[in-house]
Structures are given as structure tokens and as C-alpha cells.
Coordinates of C-alpha atoms in Angstrom, one line a residue:
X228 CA 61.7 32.6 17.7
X229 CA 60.0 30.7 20.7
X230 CA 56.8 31.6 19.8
X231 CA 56.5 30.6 15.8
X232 CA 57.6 26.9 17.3
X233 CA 54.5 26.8 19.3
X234 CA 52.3 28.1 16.2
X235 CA 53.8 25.4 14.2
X236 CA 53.4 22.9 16.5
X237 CA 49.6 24.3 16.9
X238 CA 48.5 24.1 13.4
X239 CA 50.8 20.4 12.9
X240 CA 48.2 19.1 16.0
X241 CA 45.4 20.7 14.0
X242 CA 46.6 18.7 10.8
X243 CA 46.6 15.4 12.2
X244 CA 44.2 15.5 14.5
X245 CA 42.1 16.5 11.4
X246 CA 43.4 13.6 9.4
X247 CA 42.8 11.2 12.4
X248 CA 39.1 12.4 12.3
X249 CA 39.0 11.7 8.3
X250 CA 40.5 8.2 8.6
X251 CA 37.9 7.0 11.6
X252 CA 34.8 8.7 9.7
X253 CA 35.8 6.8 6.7
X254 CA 36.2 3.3 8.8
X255 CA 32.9 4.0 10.1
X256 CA 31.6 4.4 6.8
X257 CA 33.1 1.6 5.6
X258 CA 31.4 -0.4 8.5
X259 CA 27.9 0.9 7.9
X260 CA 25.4 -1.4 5.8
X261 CA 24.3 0.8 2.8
X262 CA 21.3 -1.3 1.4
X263 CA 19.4 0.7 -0.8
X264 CA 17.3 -1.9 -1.8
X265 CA 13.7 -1.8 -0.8
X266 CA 13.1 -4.1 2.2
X267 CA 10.8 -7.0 1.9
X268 CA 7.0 -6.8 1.6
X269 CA 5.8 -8.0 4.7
X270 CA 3.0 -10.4 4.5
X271 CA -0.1 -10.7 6.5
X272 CA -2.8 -13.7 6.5
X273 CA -6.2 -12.3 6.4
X274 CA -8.1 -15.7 6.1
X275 CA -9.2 -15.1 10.4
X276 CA -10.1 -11.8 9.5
X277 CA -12.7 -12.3 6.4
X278 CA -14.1 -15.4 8.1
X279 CA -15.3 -12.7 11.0
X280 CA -16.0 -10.4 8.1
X281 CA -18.8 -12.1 6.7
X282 CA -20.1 -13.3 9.4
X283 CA -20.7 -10.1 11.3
X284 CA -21.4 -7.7 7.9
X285 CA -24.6 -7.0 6.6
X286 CA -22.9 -8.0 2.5
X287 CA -21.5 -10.1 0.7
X288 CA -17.6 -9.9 2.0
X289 CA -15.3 -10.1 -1.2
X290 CA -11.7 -11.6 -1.3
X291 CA -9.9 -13.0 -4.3
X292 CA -9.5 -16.5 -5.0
X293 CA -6.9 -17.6 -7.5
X294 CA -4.3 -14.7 -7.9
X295 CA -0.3 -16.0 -8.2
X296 CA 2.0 -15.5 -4.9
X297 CA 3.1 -12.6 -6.8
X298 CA -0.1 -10.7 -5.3
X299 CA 1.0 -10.2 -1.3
X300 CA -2.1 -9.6 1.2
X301 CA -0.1 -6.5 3.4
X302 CA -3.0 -4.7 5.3
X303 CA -6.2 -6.3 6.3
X304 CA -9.0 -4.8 9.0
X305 CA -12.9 -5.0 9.1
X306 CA -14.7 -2.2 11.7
X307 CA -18.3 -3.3 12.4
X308 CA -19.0 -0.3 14.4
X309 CA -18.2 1.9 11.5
X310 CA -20.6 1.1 8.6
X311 CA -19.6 -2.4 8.6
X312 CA -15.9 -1.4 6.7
X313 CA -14.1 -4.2 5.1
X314 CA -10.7 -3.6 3.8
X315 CA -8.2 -5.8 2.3
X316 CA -4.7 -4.0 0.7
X317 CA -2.3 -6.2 -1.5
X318 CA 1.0 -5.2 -3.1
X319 CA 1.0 -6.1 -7.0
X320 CA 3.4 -8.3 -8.9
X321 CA 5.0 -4.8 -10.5
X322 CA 5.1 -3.3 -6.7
X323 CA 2.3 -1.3 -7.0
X324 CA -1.2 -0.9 -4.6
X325 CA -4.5 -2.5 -5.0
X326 CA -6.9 -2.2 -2.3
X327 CA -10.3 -3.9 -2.0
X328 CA -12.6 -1.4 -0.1
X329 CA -16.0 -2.2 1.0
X330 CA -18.8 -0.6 3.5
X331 CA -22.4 0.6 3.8
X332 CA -21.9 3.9 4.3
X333 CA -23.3 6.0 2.3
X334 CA -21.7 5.6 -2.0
X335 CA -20.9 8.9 -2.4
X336 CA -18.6 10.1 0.3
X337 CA -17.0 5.9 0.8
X338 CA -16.2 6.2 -2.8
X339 CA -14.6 9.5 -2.7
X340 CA -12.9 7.9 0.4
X341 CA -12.2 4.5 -0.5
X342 CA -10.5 6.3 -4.1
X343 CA -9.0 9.4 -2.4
X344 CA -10.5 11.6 -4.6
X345 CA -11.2 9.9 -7.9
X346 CA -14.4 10.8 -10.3
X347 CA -16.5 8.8 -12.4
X348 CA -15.9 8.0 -15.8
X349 CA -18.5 7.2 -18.3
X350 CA -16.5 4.3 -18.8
X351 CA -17.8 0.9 -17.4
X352 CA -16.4 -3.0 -17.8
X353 CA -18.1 -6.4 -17.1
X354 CA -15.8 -8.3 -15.2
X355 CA -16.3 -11.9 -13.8
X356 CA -19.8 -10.8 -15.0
X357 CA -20.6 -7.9 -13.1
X358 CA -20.3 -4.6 -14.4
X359 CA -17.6 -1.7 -12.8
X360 CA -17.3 1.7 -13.5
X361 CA -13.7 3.2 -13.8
X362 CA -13.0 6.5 -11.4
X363 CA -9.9 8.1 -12.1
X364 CA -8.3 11.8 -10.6
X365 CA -7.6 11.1 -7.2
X366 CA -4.4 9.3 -5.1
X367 CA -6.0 6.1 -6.8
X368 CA -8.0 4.9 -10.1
X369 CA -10.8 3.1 -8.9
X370 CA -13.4 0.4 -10.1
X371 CA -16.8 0.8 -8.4
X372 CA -19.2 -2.0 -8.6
X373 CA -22.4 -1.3 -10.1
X374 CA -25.9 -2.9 -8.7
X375 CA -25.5 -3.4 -5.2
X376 CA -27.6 -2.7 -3.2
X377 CA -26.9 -2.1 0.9
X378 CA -23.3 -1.7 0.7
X379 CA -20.6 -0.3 -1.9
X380 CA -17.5 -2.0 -3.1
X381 CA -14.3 -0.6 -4.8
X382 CA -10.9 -1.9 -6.0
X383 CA -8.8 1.0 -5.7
X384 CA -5.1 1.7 -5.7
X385 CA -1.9 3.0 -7.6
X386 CA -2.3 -0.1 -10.1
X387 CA -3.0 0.4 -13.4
X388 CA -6.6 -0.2 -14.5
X389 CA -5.0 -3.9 -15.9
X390 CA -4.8 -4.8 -12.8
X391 CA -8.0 -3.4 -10.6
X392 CA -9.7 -5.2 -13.6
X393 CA -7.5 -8.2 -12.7
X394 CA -8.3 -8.0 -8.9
X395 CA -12.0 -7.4 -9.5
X396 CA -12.3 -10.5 -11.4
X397 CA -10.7 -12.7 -8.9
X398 CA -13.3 -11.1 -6.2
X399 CA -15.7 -13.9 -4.6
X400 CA -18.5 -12.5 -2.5
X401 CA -19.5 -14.3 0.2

């Protein structure tokens, strides 16, 4: 009889030791933020950047001018020593991506680039008076701006073609 008191005393440890566990893993929980709600866009100001932009690249640098706060500027860079690459990356009213891409490397592979894949469409728009053909297929649609000549530009991104087209019109070259 000595040793089933030990057993039970055994497996009554186990118990609550075991329901000791349970209680502080559910206090911990209880303590631990759960925010599953995205975190907030962070912003960057990209007016130092384009003003060294154009003057250092060989184009016309374009940037919008009259979009709502709803459009947020989140990546901005501009590489002179690699085919004079401008790129400014916003995040879209809806939460979506629209990138304005430009360079002088040559069209072909920056547009396969600045698109991540996309082909041309037979489909072209004039916007803000200039005329953009649509690229679809890739990570990102694509507008690619027809008639330039030295450098290439794009507005790319996971935005629907409403907004590229809304983007592209608010683009100022300068």
C-alpha cells in the first residue's frame, strides 16, 4: 500500500503542475498585444531627392503634382552611376502599388525590369497628352510612355490600370 500513495501523489503533482502551466500560458496570452491590423504606411519626402534628380539626369525627371494625401510617397532613390535610374514608389488610396520608373538603359530589358515581366499590349492611351501603352502579365501592369527619346519611363505597379492612368496624368517632367 506504500507505494500506490506515492503514484498518486506522482500523477496529483503532474495534474497541477499541468494546470499551473495552463493558467500562466493563458495570462501571458492575455498580456500579449494581438493587433492584426496592418501597421501604418510609413511616409517618406522625396522633394531633396528629385531636386538632385534632375539636376544630375540626362531627362526630364517626372513626379506628380496634384494627387490627394490619400497617395503616400514610400520609396524614393535616383542611381546616377547606373543608367541615370530614377524611381519613385507610392502606396494608392485602395492600398495598392504604383511605381514611377525611369532610366536610359536600354527599353527593352528596363521595361521588362521596371514591370517585372509584363508584355505589351496593342492597347495605347493619351494621357495628360502624351500617349502610353498598357503592359500587362508580369508582378505589375504597366504604362510605358511612347516618344521619348534618351530615356524610358513607366508607371508600374499592383494598381489597376485606373490608377497607372491616374498617376501618369499627374506626371510633370522636368
Amino acid at each position: 500500500m506504500a507505494g500506490s500513495n506515492g503514484k498518486q501523489k506522482t500523477a496529483r503533482d503532474m495534474v497541477l503542475s499541468l494546470g499551473v502551466i495552463v493558467i500562466a500560458a493563458w495570462v501571458i496570452y492575455l498580456f500579449v498585444p494581438h493587433d492584426d491590423r496592418p501597421g501604418e504606411v510609413q511616409q517618406v519626402d522625396y522633394r531633396v531627392e528629385l531636386l538632385t534628380a534632375r539636376r544630375a539626369a540626362s531627362y526630364p525627371v517626372a513626379a506628380p503634382e496634384g494627387l490627394s494625401d490619400a497617395w503616400k510617397a514610400t520609396s524614393v532613390r535616383f542611381q546616377g552611376d547606373d543608367f541615370d535610374a530614377w524611381h519613385l514608389g507610392f502606396h494608392a488610396p485602395d492600398g495598392e502599388y504604383v511605381a514611377i520608373e525611369q532610366s536610359t538603359q536600354r527599353r527593352s530589358e528596363f521595361v521588362e525590369e521596371a514591370s517585372q515581366g509584363s508584355k505589351a499590349t496593342k492597347v495605347t492611351e493619351r494621357i495628360g497628352g502624351r500617349t502610353w501603352t498598357r503592359y500587362t502579365g508580369g508582378r505589375y501592369d504597366a504604362l510605358v510612355l511612347q516618344g521619348e527619346t534618351g530615356s524610358t519611363t513607366v508607371v508600374a505597379g499592383t494598381g489597376s490600370f485606373e490608377q497607372l492612368s491616374a498617376m501618369a496624368g499627374a506626371l510633370k517632367l522636368a
